[in-house]
Amino acid sequence: MNGHTRTVALVVVLLLSVVSPAVAAVAGVDGPVGAASAQEADEAGGEGGIEGMIEGFVNSQGALGTVLVLLAGIGLLIASTEKLISYLARASLRMRLSLFALAIVFTGFEFDDTVLALVFSAGGMEGAALGTALGTGLAITGVTLAAAAMVEPFPVNLPPDYVALFVLGPLLVIPIAVTGTLTLGYGALLVAFFLGTFGYLIVRESQRNIPVFRDTEIGQALRGDGGHEAVDELEPIPEERLLGGLADSGAVWLGLSVFALVAIVFAAMLLEGGSEAVTESFGIEGTVLGATFLTVILTFEDIMLTIEPVRRGLPEIGVGNVIGSVLFSVTGNIGIVAFFGDVAVSPSVLTFHLPAMIVVTALAGYFLASGRIERWHGYTLGGLYVAYWVIALVVYSGVPIGK
């Protein structure tokens, strides 16, 4: 596959990723929400679509049933994440595509948050969608990247411009916080920045002879004369035997990656419905314990998509998820909220929530630029996130909970 064909393939995947959430929204599908946002939705009359049906089913199962649904969601998420990692690695090798770029497309887009923004904004709850976007962006670095670093240090060799774009994302929210209003015009600017940034990363990756993660097994295998070498990290999976000759087709693995991603989104819906029902059943809804439990459960998707690839020697996927998710949350997702009307922004966003996000993201960018993520990096990011939570709960009586 030549450079032009690789670029076209990646652009097609990018467009499909952008269109899919909109199609899902038209079909009435909404995704996981944070505790604060869920409460506003309930007060507004409940949720609809697939998630509404799931929540209704979960609530009818009793305390034991809700726990079983929660465990089922966790199991499905773990299995689907394992499959997505395996499929993306094989698609990268067969199609000569950068695994980092594929990871940005498949894991960086927060499908559930996109649909959530559309549903909430259409229902007049833009503030809830904005809070979820901010909370998600902060949790990605303070929870998921921190957890991955604590579990296993890993190498990173991102170009300076990639890190700069990652750090720049939260800074674009400053004008919104200063003026106190998210307008349609600025929302369109944020969406344009998001599309331009993702397009830049994807096209640049498709034109590089050596992937950014050149020291990993996949990175080494993609170097050379256009072919690829055997990769020890890719253990045989049953699908290869079942596919036979089709296993050599990158398009097949790309298609299977889409199915795995759909399963991950569905698992996230099960987790959201089960976690809310559990907090209600055990009487911890609205408490610090309940909010903490919900945050852990509702960020579990991104935690798995970051930790598991790192553990398996494929940090390209984990870092792609972190960079893509943060950029999407603070640009594309917030921009989508503005399409439904101007949104008043709380003064606490300027004085506390946004500065916290900027500091944590900038520090994460510094760590990513250092060439290797160490355990103390994780403890530092995690500690800052805990401090943010404590201050937010004590001083501001709440946090914008992501996912």
XYZ file of C-alpha atoms in Angstrom:
403
model
C 0.000 0.000 0.000
C 1.621 3.329 -1.109
C 1.615 6.571 0.862
C -1.355 8.057 -1.021
C -3.497 4.978 -0.448
C -2.599 4.936 3.245
C -3.649 8.580 3.554
C -6.964 7.956 1.814
C -7.663 4.939 4.033
C -7.037 6.947 7.181
C -9.167 9.878 6.001
C -12.047 7.490 5.253
C -11.790 6.022 8.734
C -11.705 9.540 10.198
C -14.855 10.579 8.339
C -16.674 7.410 9.395
C -15.690 8.086 12.990
C -17.098 11.614 12.818
C -20.343 10.556 11.122
C -21.056 7.521 13.326
C -21.933 9.450 16.505
C -24.316 11.689 14.587
C -26.049 8.672 13.082
C -26.321 7.124 16.514
C -27.855 10.311 17.866
C -30.493 10.348 15.138
C -31.305 6.756 16.060
C -31.815 7.814 19.686
C -28.678 6.274 21.185
C -27.011 8.065 24.082
C -23.888 7.186 25.968
C -22.564 7.018 29.510
C -22.836 10.148 31.636
C -21.301 11.338 34.867
C -23.135 11.366 38.177
C -23.921 15.069 38.096
C -25.120 14.918 34.499
C -27.179 11.809 35.126
C -28.989 13.517 37.972
C -29.934 16.432 35.718
C -31.156 14.005 33.082
C -33.341 12.178 35.591
C -34.822 15.455 36.755
C -35.591 16.307 33.149
C -37.600 13.145 32.671
C -35.121 10.338 32.142
C -33.106 9.115 29.222
C -34.135 7.393 26.045
C -32.679 5.207 23.344
C -30.638 2.102 24.018
C -29.193 3.464 27.259
C -32.674 4.294 28.538
C -33.786 0.730 27.876
C -30.670 -0.633 29.573
C -31.218 1.576 32.605
C -34.853 0.498 32.839
C -33.837 -3.153 32.634
C -31.114 -2.732 35.255
C -33.401 -0.928 37.673
C -35.894 -3.799 37.471
C -33.340 -6.426 38.525
C -32.970 -5.530 42.182
C -29.709 -5.056 44.082
C -28.182 -8.426 43.138
C -29.196 -8.050 39.511
C -27.613 -4.622 39.225
C -24.332 -5.955 40.582
C -24.427 -8.812 38.051
C -25.092 -6.352 35.206
C -22.177 -4.240 36.398
C -19.887 -7.282 36.451
C -21.124 -8.300 32.988
C -20.283 -4.837 31.681
C -16.803 -5.022 33.158
C -16.240 -8.471 31.648
C -17.466 -7.385 28.209
C -15.326 -4.259 28.335
C -12.182 -6.207 29.223
C -12.783 -8.804 26.498
C -13.657 -6.185 23.860
C -10.609 -4.098 24.730
C -8.368 -7.145 24.341
C -9.881 -7.807 20.908
C -9.589 -4.181 19.789
C -5.893 -4.138 20.678
C -5.254 -7.367 18.764
C -7.255 -6.242 15.726
C -5.673 -2.777 15.517
C -2.159 -4.243 15.765
C -2.866 -6.608 12.869
C -4.536 -3.895 10.797
C -1.481 -1.700 11.344
C 0.890 -4.401 10.106
C -1.187 -5.594 7.149
C -2.060 -2.102 5.878
C 1.251 -0.455 6.766
C -0.642 2.126 8.804
C 0.703 3.823 11.906
C -0.710 2.105 14.982
C -0.577 5.443 16.797
C -2.777 7.039 14.117
C -5.242 4.133 14.209
C -5.400 4.442 17.990
C -6.278 8.132 17.753
C -9.136 7.360 15.369
C -10.538 4.344 17.191
C -9.965 5.334 20.816
C -9.460 9.106 20.764
C -12.983 9.828 19.580
C -15.222 9.688 22.636
C -18.282 8.306 20.846
C -20.409 8.131 23.969
C -19.538 11.681 25.005
C -20.377 12.956 21.506
C -23.807 11.401 21.588
C -24.237 12.604 25.164
C -23.508 16.188 24.094
C -26.030 15.916 21.263
C -28.757 14.459 23.471
C -28.204 16.830 26.387
C -27.886 19.904 24.175
C -31.004 19.033 22.206
C -32.802 18.698 25.550
C -31.685 22.099 26.779
C -29.030 20.763 29.185
C -25.924 22.176 27.532
C -24.363 22.917 30.909
C -24.418 19.233 31.842
C -22.735 18.287 28.552
C -20.098 20.999 29.029
C -19.346 19.810 32.559
C -18.978 16.226 31.377
C -16.557 17.301 28.622
C -14.367 19.187 31.102
C -14.480 16.336 33.611
C -13.544 13.777 30.978
C -10.560 15.803 29.775
C -9.169 16.073 33.298
C -9.831 12.439 34.205
C -8.027 11.163 31.093
C -4.689 12.455 32.382
C -5.343 12.405 36.126
C -6.758 8.880 36.166
C -6.034 6.884 32.997
C -2.502 8.059 32.147
C -1.617 8.092 35.836
C -2.890 4.536 36.301
C -0.975 3.277 33.250
C 2.253 4.815 34.557
C 1.753 3.290 37.992
C 1.145 -0.167 36.526
C 4.101 -0.254 34.144
C 6.544 2.461 32.945
C 6.810 2.673 29.159
C 8.791 4.482 26.435
C 7.392 7.436 24.510
C 9.011 9.230 21.586
C 6.400 11.690 20.353
C 7.491 14.568 18.097
C 7.427 17.985 19.829
C 4.546 19.232 17.671
C 2.328 16.323 18.769
C 2.950 17.169 22.432
C 2.414 20.889 21.754
C -1.010 20.245 20.205
C -1.946 18.079 23.192
C -1.033 20.857 25.640
C -2.670 23.557 23.493
C -6.138 21.962 23.588
C -7.225 23.080 27.098
C -5.818 26.592 26.482
C -8.466 27.101 23.801
C -11.150 26.985 26.509
C -9.736 30.148 28.187
C -11.746 32.640 26.041
C -14.945 30.776 26.949
C -14.136 30.909 30.659
C -13.130 34.599 30.520
C -16.240 35.762 28.659
C -18.518 33.417 30.588
C -20.314 32.301 27.411
C -19.815 29.528 24.874
C -21.062 30.898 21.547
C -21.859 29.188 18.262
C -18.993 30.934 16.480
C -16.388 29.850 18.984
C -17.882 26.368 19.099
C -17.389 26.115 15.339
C -13.783 27.257 15.809
C -13.189 24.521 18.386
C -14.631 21.852 16.092
C -12.484 23.147 13.219
C -9.385 22.965 15.428
C -10.295 19.430 16.470
C -10.776 18.217 12.892
C -7.659 20.030 11.715
C -5.524 18.634 14.543
C -6.707 15.068 14.084
C -6.308 15.356 10.334
C -2.797 16.737 10.766
C -1.740 13.918 13.097
C -3.223 11.230 10.870
C -1.824 12.549 7.579
C 1.595 13.166 9.080
C 1.702 9.666 10.527
C 0.761 8.196 7.150
C 3.686 10.007 5.540
C 6.323 9.001 8.084
C 8.757 6.252 7.114
C 9.319 5.443 10.788
C 6.409 5.447 13.255
C 6.650 7.664 16.325
C 6.934 4.618 18.593
C 9.950 3.243 16.757
C 11.269 1.320 19.776
C 8.215 -0.927 20.152
C 7.748 -4.269 18.420
C 5.187 -2.849 15.977
C 7.345 0.211 15.301
C 10.374 -1.913 14.492
C 8.364 -4.237 12.268
C 7.052 -1.332 10.172
C 10.546 -0.081 9.394
C 12.330 -1.131 6.255
C 11.458 -1.629 2.614
C 7.668 -1.477 2.776
C 6.997 -4.944 4.117
C 6.750 -6.008 7.718
C 8.553 -8.499 9.875
C 7.169 -10.980 12.368
C 6.237 -9.449 15.701
C 6.801 -11.550 18.788
C 4.269 -9.567 20.822
C 1.377 -10.621 18.572
C 0.397 -13.987 19.933
C -1.877 -16.110 17.710
C -5.599 -15.546 18.191
C -8.514 -17.835 17.150
C -9.731 -15.357 14.550
C -6.612 -15.902 12.454
C -7.398 -19.598 12.120
C -11.070 -18.949 11.372
C -10.328 -16.309 8.736
C -7.792 -18.426 6.870
C -6.452 -16.493 3.882
C -8.505 -13.430 4.829
C -6.243 -12.973 7.850
C -3.732 -11.329 5.503
C -6.209 -8.565 4.690
C -5.792 -5.383 6.705
C -9.306 -4.266 5.775
C -10.732 -7.343 7.501
C -8.908 -6.522 10.741
C -10.027 -2.898 10.426
C -13.632 -4.082 10.125
C -13.271 -6.333 13.153
C -11.842 -3.352 15.044
C -15.085 -1.481 14.373
C -17.113 -4.363 15.841
C -14.852 -4.452 18.890
C -15.321 -0.713 19.339
C -19.109 -1.096 19.181
C -18.878 -3.765 21.897
C -16.790 -1.396 24.038
C -19.401 1.358 23.712
C -22.184 -1.090 24.646
C -20.146 -2.307 27.623
C -19.728 1.312 28.726
C -23.529 1.686 28.617
C -23.920 -1.382 30.816
C -21.374 0.041 33.246
C -23.163 3.384 33.386
C -26.571 1.844 33.949
C -25.274 -0.676 36.466
C -23.157 1.811 38.428
C -26.004 4.291 38.859
C -28.356 1.525 39.973
C -25.757 0.209 42.448
C -25.276 3.620 44.056
C -29.052 3.952 44.414
C -29.533 0.410 45.761
C -26.835 0.788 48.423
C -27.846 4.297 49.432
C -24.629 6.075 48.409
C -26.083 8.155 45.576
C -25.111 11.811 45.917
C -22.342 11.081 48.434
C -18.572 11.434 48.010
C -18.295 7.641 48.006
C -20.972 7.380 45.335
C -19.359 10.048 43.168
C -15.950 8.386 43.521
C -17.401 4.978 42.650
C -19.130 6.393 39.571
C -15.998 8.161 38.398
C -13.905 4.995 38.652
C -16.524 2.905 36.848
C -17.291 5.461 34.162
C -13.608 6.048 33.357
C -12.898 2.308 33.323
C -13.235 2.228 29.544
C -10.363 4.672 29.060
C -8.359 3.065 31.856
C -8.519 -0.266 30.040
C -7.739 1.332 26.664
C -4.596 2.857 28.170
C -3.298 0.302 30.660
C -3.874 -2.866 28.658
C -1.982 -1.755 25.510
C 0.921 -0.581 27.683
C 0.967 -3.908 29.522
C 1.039 -5.771 26.215
C 3.926 -3.735 24.843
C 1.815 -1.541 22.531
C 1.959 1.923 24.156
C 1.048 3.473 20.799
C -2.596 2.628 21.491
C -2.574 3.846 25.086
C -0.913 7.180 24.334
C -3.063 7.644 21.238
C -6.119 7.185 23.439
C -4.878 9.768 25.961
C -3.912 12.440 23.431
C -6.940 11.892 21.218
C -9.432 11.799 24.098
C -8.150 14.980 25.757
C -8.082 16.919 22.493
C -11.533 15.694 21.552
C -13.077 16.431 24.958
C -11.897 20.046 25.208
C -12.340 21.010 21.544
C -14.663 18.858 19.449
C -17.029 17.865 22.228
C -17.340 21.360 23.703
C -17.759 22.768 20.203
C -20.667 20.424 19.518
C -22.446 21.742 22.630
C -22.401 25.272 21.168
C -24.279 24.171 18.047
C -27.492 24.101 20.074
C -27.225 27.624 21.458
C -25.087 29.862 23.639
C -24.099 28.348 26.990
C -23.466 30.303 30.196
C -20.258 29.148 31.891
C -19.877 29.157 35.673
C -17.207 31.503 37.095
C -15.666 28.497 38.881
C -14.549 27.187 35.482
C -12.205 30.187 35.119
C -11.058 30.308 38.722
C -10.543 26.598 39.387
C -11.677 23.822 37.019
C -9.951 25.093 33.852
C -6.675 26.072 35.589
C -6.572 22.584 37.108
C -7.033 21.014 33.677
C -4.369 23.243 32.118
C -1.817 22.445 34.830
C -2.420 18.680 34.781
C -2.405 18.530 30.955
C 0.768 20.628 30.707
C 2.499 18.415 33.258
C 1.365 15.295 31.389
C 2.729 16.844 28.182
C 6.078 17.455 29.877
C 6.203 13.833 31.004
C 5.298 12.593 27.503
C 8.056 14.767 26.021
C 10.638 13.306 28.407
C 10.877 10.106 26.390
C 9.630 7.711 29.043
C 6.676 7.610 31.405
C 7.804 6.562 34.886
C 5.835 5.457 37.941
C 6.500 8.713 39.777
C 4.868 10.524 36.864
C 1.735 8.518 37.524
C 1.807 9.184 41.250
C 2.251 12.901 40.580
C -0.653 13.129 38.126
C -2.857 10.957 40.312
C -2.008 12.993 43.397
C -2.902 16.237 41.647
C -6.214 14.764 40.536
C -7.042 13.671 44.088
C -6.135 17.155 45.356
C -8.398 18.650 42.690
C -11.275 16.457 43.850
C -10.790 17.347 47.508
C -10.669 21.086 46.822
C -13.628 20.899 44.438
C -15.777 19.043 46.966
C -14.796 21.208 49.939
C -14.733 24.631 48.293
C -16.974 24.289 45.236
C -19.316 21.515 46.445
C -18.872 19.377 43.371
C -16.881 18.479 40.276
C -17.737 18.101 36.593
C -17.619 14.285 36.456
C -16.434 12.829 33.163
C -17.750 9.817 31.260
